[in-house]
Rosetta silent file (secondary structure, phi, psi, omega in degrees, C-alpha in Angstrom):
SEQUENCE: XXXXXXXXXXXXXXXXXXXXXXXXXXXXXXXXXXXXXXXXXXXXXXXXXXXXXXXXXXXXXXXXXXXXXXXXXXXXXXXXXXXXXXXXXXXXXXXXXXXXXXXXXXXXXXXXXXXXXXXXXXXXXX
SCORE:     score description
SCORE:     0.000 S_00000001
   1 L     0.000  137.640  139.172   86.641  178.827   69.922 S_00000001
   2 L   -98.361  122.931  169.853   86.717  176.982   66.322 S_00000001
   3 E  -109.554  158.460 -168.833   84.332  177.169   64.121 S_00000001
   4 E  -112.050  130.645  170.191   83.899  174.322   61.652 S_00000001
   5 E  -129.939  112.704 -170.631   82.638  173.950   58.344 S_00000001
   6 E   -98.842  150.285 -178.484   81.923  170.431   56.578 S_00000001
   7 E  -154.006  153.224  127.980   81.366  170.010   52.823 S_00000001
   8 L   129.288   10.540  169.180   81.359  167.418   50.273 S_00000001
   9 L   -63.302  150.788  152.600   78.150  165.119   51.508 S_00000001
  10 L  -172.974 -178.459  140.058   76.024  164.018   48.661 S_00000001
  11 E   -62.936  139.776 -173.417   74.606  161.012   47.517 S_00000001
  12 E  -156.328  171.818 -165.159   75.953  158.411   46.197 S_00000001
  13 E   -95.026  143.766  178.824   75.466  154.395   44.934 S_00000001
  14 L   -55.905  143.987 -171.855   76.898  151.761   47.349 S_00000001
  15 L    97.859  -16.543  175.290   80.462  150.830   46.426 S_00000001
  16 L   -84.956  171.765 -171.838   81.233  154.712   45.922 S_00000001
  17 L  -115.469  119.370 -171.169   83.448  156.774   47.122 S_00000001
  18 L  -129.469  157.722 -173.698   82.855  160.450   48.886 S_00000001
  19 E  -106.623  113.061 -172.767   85.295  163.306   49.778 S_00000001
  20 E  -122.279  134.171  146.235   84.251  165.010   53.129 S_00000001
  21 E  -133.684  174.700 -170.563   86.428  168.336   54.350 S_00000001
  22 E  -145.133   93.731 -162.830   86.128  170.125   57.246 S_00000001
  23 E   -98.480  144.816 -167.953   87.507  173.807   57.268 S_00000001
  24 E  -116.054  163.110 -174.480   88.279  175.564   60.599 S_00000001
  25 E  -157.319  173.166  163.080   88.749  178.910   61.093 S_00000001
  26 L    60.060   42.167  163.886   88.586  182.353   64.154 S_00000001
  27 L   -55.999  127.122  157.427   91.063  179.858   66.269 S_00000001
  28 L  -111.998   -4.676 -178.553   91.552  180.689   69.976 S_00000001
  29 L  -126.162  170.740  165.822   93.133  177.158   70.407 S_00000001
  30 L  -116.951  136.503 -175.150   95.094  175.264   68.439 S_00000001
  31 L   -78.896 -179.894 -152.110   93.455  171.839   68.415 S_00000001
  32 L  -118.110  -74.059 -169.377   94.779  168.910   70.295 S_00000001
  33 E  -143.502  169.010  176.539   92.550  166.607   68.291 S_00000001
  34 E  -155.452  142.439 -175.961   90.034  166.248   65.717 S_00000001
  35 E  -136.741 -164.461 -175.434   87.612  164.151   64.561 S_00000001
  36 E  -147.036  135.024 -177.556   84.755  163.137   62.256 S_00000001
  37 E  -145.560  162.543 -167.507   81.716  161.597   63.840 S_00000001
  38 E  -152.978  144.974 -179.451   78.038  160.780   62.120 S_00000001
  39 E  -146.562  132.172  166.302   74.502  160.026   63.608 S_00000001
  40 L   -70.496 -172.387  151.445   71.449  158.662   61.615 S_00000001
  41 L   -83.094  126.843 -179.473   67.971  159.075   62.286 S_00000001
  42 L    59.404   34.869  123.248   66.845  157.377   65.353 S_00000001
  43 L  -117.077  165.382 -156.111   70.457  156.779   66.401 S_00000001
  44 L   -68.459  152.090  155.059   73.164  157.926   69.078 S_00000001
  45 L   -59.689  151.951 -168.808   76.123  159.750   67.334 S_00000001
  46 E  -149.410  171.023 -159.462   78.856  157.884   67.166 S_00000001
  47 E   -96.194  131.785 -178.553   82.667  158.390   66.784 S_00000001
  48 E   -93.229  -70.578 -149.296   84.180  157.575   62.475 S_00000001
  49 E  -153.195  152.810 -152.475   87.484  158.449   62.694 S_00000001
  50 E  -161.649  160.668 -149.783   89.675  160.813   64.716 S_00000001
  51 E  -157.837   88.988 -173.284   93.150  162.465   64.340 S_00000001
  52 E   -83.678  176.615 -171.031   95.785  164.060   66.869 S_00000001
  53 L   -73.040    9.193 -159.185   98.167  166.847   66.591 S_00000001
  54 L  -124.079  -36.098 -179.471  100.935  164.275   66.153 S_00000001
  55 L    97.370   -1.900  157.334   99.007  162.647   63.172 S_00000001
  56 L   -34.116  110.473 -178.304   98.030  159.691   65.255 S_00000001
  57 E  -119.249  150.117  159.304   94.738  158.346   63.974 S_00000001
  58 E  -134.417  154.453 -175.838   91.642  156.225   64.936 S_00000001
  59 E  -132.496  149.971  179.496   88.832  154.319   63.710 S_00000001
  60 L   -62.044  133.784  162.627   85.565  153.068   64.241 S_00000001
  61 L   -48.719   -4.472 -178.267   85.980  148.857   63.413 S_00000001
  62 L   -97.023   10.867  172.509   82.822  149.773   61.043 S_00000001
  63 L  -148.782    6.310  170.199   85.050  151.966   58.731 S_00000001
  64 L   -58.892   81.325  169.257   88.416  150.515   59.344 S_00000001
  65 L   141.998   12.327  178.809   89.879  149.948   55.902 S_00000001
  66 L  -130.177  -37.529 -173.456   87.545  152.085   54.097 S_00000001
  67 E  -106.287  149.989 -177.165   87.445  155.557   55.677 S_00000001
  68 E  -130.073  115.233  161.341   91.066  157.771   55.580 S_00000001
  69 E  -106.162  162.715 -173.641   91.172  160.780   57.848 S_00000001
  70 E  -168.675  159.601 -173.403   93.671  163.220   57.308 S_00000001
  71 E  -138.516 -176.120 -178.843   94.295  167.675   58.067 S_00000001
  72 E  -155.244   81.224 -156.164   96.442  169.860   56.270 S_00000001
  73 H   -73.816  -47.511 -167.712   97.397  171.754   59.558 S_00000001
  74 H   -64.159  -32.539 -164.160   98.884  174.613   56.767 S_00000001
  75 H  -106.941   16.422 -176.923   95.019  175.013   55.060 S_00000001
  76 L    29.632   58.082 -156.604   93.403  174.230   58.636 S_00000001
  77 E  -136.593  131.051  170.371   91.305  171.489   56.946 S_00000001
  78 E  -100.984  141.075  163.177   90.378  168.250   58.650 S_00000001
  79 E  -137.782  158.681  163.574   89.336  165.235   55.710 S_00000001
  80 E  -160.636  122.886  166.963   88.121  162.158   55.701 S_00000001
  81 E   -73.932  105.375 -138.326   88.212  159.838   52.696 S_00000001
  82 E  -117.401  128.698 -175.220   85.096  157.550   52.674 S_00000001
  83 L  -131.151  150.910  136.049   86.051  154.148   49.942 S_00000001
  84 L    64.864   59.634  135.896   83.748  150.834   49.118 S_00000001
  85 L    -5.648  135.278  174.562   80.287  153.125   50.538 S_00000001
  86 L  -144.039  129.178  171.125   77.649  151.018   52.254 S_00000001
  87 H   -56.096  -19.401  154.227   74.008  152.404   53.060 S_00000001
  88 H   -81.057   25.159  170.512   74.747  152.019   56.665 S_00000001
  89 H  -124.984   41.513  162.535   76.922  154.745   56.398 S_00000001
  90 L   -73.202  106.945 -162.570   74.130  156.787   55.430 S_00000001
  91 E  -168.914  178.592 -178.698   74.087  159.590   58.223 S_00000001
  92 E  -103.072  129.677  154.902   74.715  163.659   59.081 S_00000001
  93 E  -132.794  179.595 -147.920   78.604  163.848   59.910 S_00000001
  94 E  -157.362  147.539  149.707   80.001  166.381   61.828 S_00000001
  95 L  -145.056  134.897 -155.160   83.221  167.072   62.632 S_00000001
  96 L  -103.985  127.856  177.559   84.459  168.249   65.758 S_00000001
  97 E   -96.109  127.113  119.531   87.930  170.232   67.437 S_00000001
  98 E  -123.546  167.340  176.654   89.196  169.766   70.855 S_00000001
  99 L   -55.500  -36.860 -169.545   91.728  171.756   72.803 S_00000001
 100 L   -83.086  125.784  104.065   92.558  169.383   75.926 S_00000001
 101 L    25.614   26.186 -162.844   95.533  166.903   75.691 S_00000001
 102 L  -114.364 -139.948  169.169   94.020  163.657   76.708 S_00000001
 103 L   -91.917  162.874 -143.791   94.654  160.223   75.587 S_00000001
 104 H  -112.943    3.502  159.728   94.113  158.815   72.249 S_00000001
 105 H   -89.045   -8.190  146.260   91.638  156.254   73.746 S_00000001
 106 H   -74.586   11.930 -141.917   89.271  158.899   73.923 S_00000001
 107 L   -87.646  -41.065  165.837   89.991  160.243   70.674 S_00000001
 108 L   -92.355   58.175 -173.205   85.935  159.022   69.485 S_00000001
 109 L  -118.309   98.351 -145.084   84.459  159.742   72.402 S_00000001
 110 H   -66.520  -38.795 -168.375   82.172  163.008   71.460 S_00000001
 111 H   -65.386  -19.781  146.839   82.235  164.530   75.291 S_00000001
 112 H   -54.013  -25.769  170.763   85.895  165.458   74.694 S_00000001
 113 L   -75.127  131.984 -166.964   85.141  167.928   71.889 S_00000001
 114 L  -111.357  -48.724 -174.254   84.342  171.354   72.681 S_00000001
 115 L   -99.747  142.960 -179.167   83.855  172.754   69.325 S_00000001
 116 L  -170.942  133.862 -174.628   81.512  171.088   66.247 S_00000001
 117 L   -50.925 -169.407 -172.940   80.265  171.952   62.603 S_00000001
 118 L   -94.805  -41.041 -166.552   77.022  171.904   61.342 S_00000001
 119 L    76.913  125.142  174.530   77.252  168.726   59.576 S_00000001
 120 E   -96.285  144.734 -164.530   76.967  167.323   55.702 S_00000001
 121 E  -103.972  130.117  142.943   74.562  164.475   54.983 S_00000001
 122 E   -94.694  113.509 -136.255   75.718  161.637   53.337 S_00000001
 123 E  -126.374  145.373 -177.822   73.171  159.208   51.532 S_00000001
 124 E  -140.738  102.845 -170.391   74.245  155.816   50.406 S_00000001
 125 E   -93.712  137.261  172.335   71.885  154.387   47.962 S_00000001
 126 L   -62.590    0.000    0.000   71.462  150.949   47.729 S_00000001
Protein backbone atom coordinates (compact mmCIF):
# COMPACT_ATOMS: atom_id res chain seq x y z
CA UNK A 1 0.00 0.00 0.00
CA UNK A 2 0.78 3.91 -0.71
CA UNK A 3 -0.52 6.37 0.98
CA UNK A 4 -0.88 9.74 -0.71
CA UNK A 5 -0.95 13.15 0.33
CA UNK A 6 -2.01 16.21 -2.02
CA UNK A 7 -1.32 19.87 -1.18
CA UNK A 8 -1.20 23.13 -2.79
CA UNK A 9 -5.16 23.61 -3.88
CA UNK A 10 -6.38 27.07 -3.26
CA UNK A 11 -8.13 29.54 -5.04
CA UNK A 12 -7.23 31.39 -7.52
CA UNK A 13 -8.41 34.13 -10.53
CA UNK A 14 -8.75 32.60 -14.05
CA UNK A 15 -5.54 32.96 -16.03
CA UNK A 16 -3.53 31.79 -12.79
CA UNK A 17 -1.37 29.44 -12.16
CA UNK A 18 -1.43 26.62 -9.15
CA UNK A 19 1.27 24.20 -7.84
CA UNK A 20 -0.33 20.79 -6.81
CA UNK A 21 2.16 17.95 -5.06
CA UNK A 22 1.41 14.75 -4.13
CA UNK A 23 3.71 13.05 -1.43
CA UNK A 24 3.75 9.22 -1.07
CA UNK A 25 4.98 7.42 1.56
CA UNK A 26 4.78 3.43 3.85
CA UNK A 27 5.51 1.88 0.12
CA UNK A 28 4.90 -1.87 -0.31
CA UNK A 29 5.11 -1.31 -4.16
CA UNK A 30 6.99 0.71 -6.08
CA UNK A 31 4.53 2.39 -8.45
CA UNK A 32 4.19 1.48 -12.04
CA UNK A 33 2.23 4.65 -12.66
CA UNK A 34 0.78 7.68 -11.31
CA UNK A 35 -1.59 10.05 -11.89
CA UNK A 36 -3.62 13.16 -11.05
CA UNK A 37 -7.33 13.01 -11.63
CA UNK A 38 -10.24 15.70 -10.44
CA UNK A 39 -14.13 15.46 -10.10
CA UNK A 40 -16.55 18.46 -9.57
CA UNK A 41 -19.76 18.51 -8.01
CA UNK A 42 -22.33 16.64 -9.87
CA UNK A 43 -19.66 15.09 -12.09
CA UNK A 44 -17.85 11.63 -12.86
CA UNK A 45 -14.07 11.84 -11.96
CA UNK A 46 -12.13 12.05 -14.64
CA UNK A 47 -8.46 11.33 -15.60
CA UNK A 48 -5.85 15.16 -15.78
CA UNK A 49 -2.73 13.88 -16.37
CA UNK A 50 -0.79 10.68 -15.69
CA UNK A 51 2.92 9.60 -15.51
CA UNK A 52 4.85 6.13 -15.81
CA UNK A 53 7.89 4.80 -14.22
CA UNK A 54 9.74 5.51 -17.46
CA UNK A 55 8.59 9.24 -17.35
CA UNK A 56 6.12 8.69 -20.12
CA UNK A 57 3.25 11.10 -19.66
CA UNK A 58 -0.47 11.73 -20.56
CA UNK A 59 -3.10 14.19 -20.81
CA UNK A 60 -6.56 14.93 -20.76
CA UNK A 61 -7.14 17.15 -24.41
CA UNK A 62 -8.85 19.66 -21.74
CA UNK A 63 -5.42 20.42 -20.08
CA UNK A 64 -3.07 19.63 -22.84
CA UNK A 65 -0.73 22.60 -23.02
CA UNK A 66 -1.55 23.96 -19.74
CA UNK A 67 -1.16 21.28 -17.06
CA UNK A 68 2.74 19.71 -16.51
CA UNK A 69 2.93 16.52 -14.50
CA UNK A 70 6.06 15.53 -13.20
CA UNK A 71 7.66 13.05 -9.72
CA UNK A 72 10.85 13.36 -8.17
CA UNK A 73 11.10 9.48 -7.75
CA UNK A 74 14.24 10.58 -5.09
CA UNK A 75 11.52 12.86 -2.76
CA UNK A 76 8.60 10.30 -3.75
CA UNK A 77 6.52 13.32 -4.89
CA UNK A 78 4.15 13.21 -7.82
CA UNK A 79 3.36 17.21 -9.29
CA UNK A 80 1.37 18.65 -11.52
CA UNK A 81 1.82 22.19 -12.81
CA UNK A 82 -1.62 23.78 -13.59
CA UNK A 83 -0.82 27.28 -16.24
CA UNK A 84 -3.55 29.78 -18.03
CA UNK A 85 -6.45 28.45 -15.02
CA UNK A 86 -10.02 28.30 -16.29
CA UNK A 87 -13.13 27.89 -13.84
CA UNK A 88 -13.85 24.63 -15.42
CA UNK A 89 -11.02 23.35 -13.81
CA UNK A 90 -12.56 24.11 -10.65
CA UNK A 91 -12.75 20.56 -8.90
CA UNK A 92 -11.29 18.13 -5.79
CA UNK A 93 -8.06 16.42 -7.38
CA UNK A 94 -6.75 13.43 -6.21
CA UNK A 95 -3.96 11.71 -7.08
CA UNK A 96 -3.60 8.18 -7.36
CA UNK A 97 -0.52 5.13 -7.42
CA UNK A 98 -0.72 1.94 -9.23
CA UNK A 99 1.43 -1.13 -8.99
CA UNK A 100 0.38 -3.25 -12.23
CA UNK A 101 2.38 -2.80 -15.52
CA UNK A 102 -0.28 -2.16 -18.05
CA UNK A 103 -0.33 -0.02 -21.03
CA UNK A 104 -0.06 3.63 -21.18
CA UNK A 105 -3.54 3.80 -22.85
CA UNK A 106 -4.93 3.20 -19.63
CA UNK A 107 -2.76 5.46 -17.88
CA UNK A 108 -6.31 7.92 -17.04
CA UNK A 109 -8.43 5.37 -16.59
CA UNK A 110 -9.17 5.53 -12.57
CA UNK A 111 -10.01 1.50 -12.26
CA UNK A 112 -6.27 0.85 -12.73
CA UNK A 113 -5.23 2.63 -9.52
CA UNK A 114 -5.21 0.83 -6.40
CA UNK A 115 -4.06 3.44 -4.09
CA UNK A 116 -5.56 7.36 -3.82
CA UNK A 117 -5.14 10.60 -1.61
CA UNK A 118 -7.60 12.50 -0.04
CA UNK A 119 -7.71 15.22 -2.47
CA UNK A 120 -7.03 19.29 -2.57
CA UNK A 121 -9.75 21.55 -3.94
CA UNK A 122 -8.99 23.82 -6.46
CA UNK A 123 -11.34 26.93 -7.12
CA UNK A 124 -10.99 28.96 -10.23
CA UNK A 125 -12.65 32.23 -9.92
CA UNK A 126 -13.96 33.82 -12.72
Amino acid sequence: QVTLVESGGSTVQAGGSLSLSCAASVYTYTPVGMGWFRQAPGKEREGVAAIDIDGSTVYADSVKGRFTISQDIAKNTLYLQMNSLKPEDTAMYYCAADPVSRPNSTLLRGWRYVDWGQGTQVTVAS
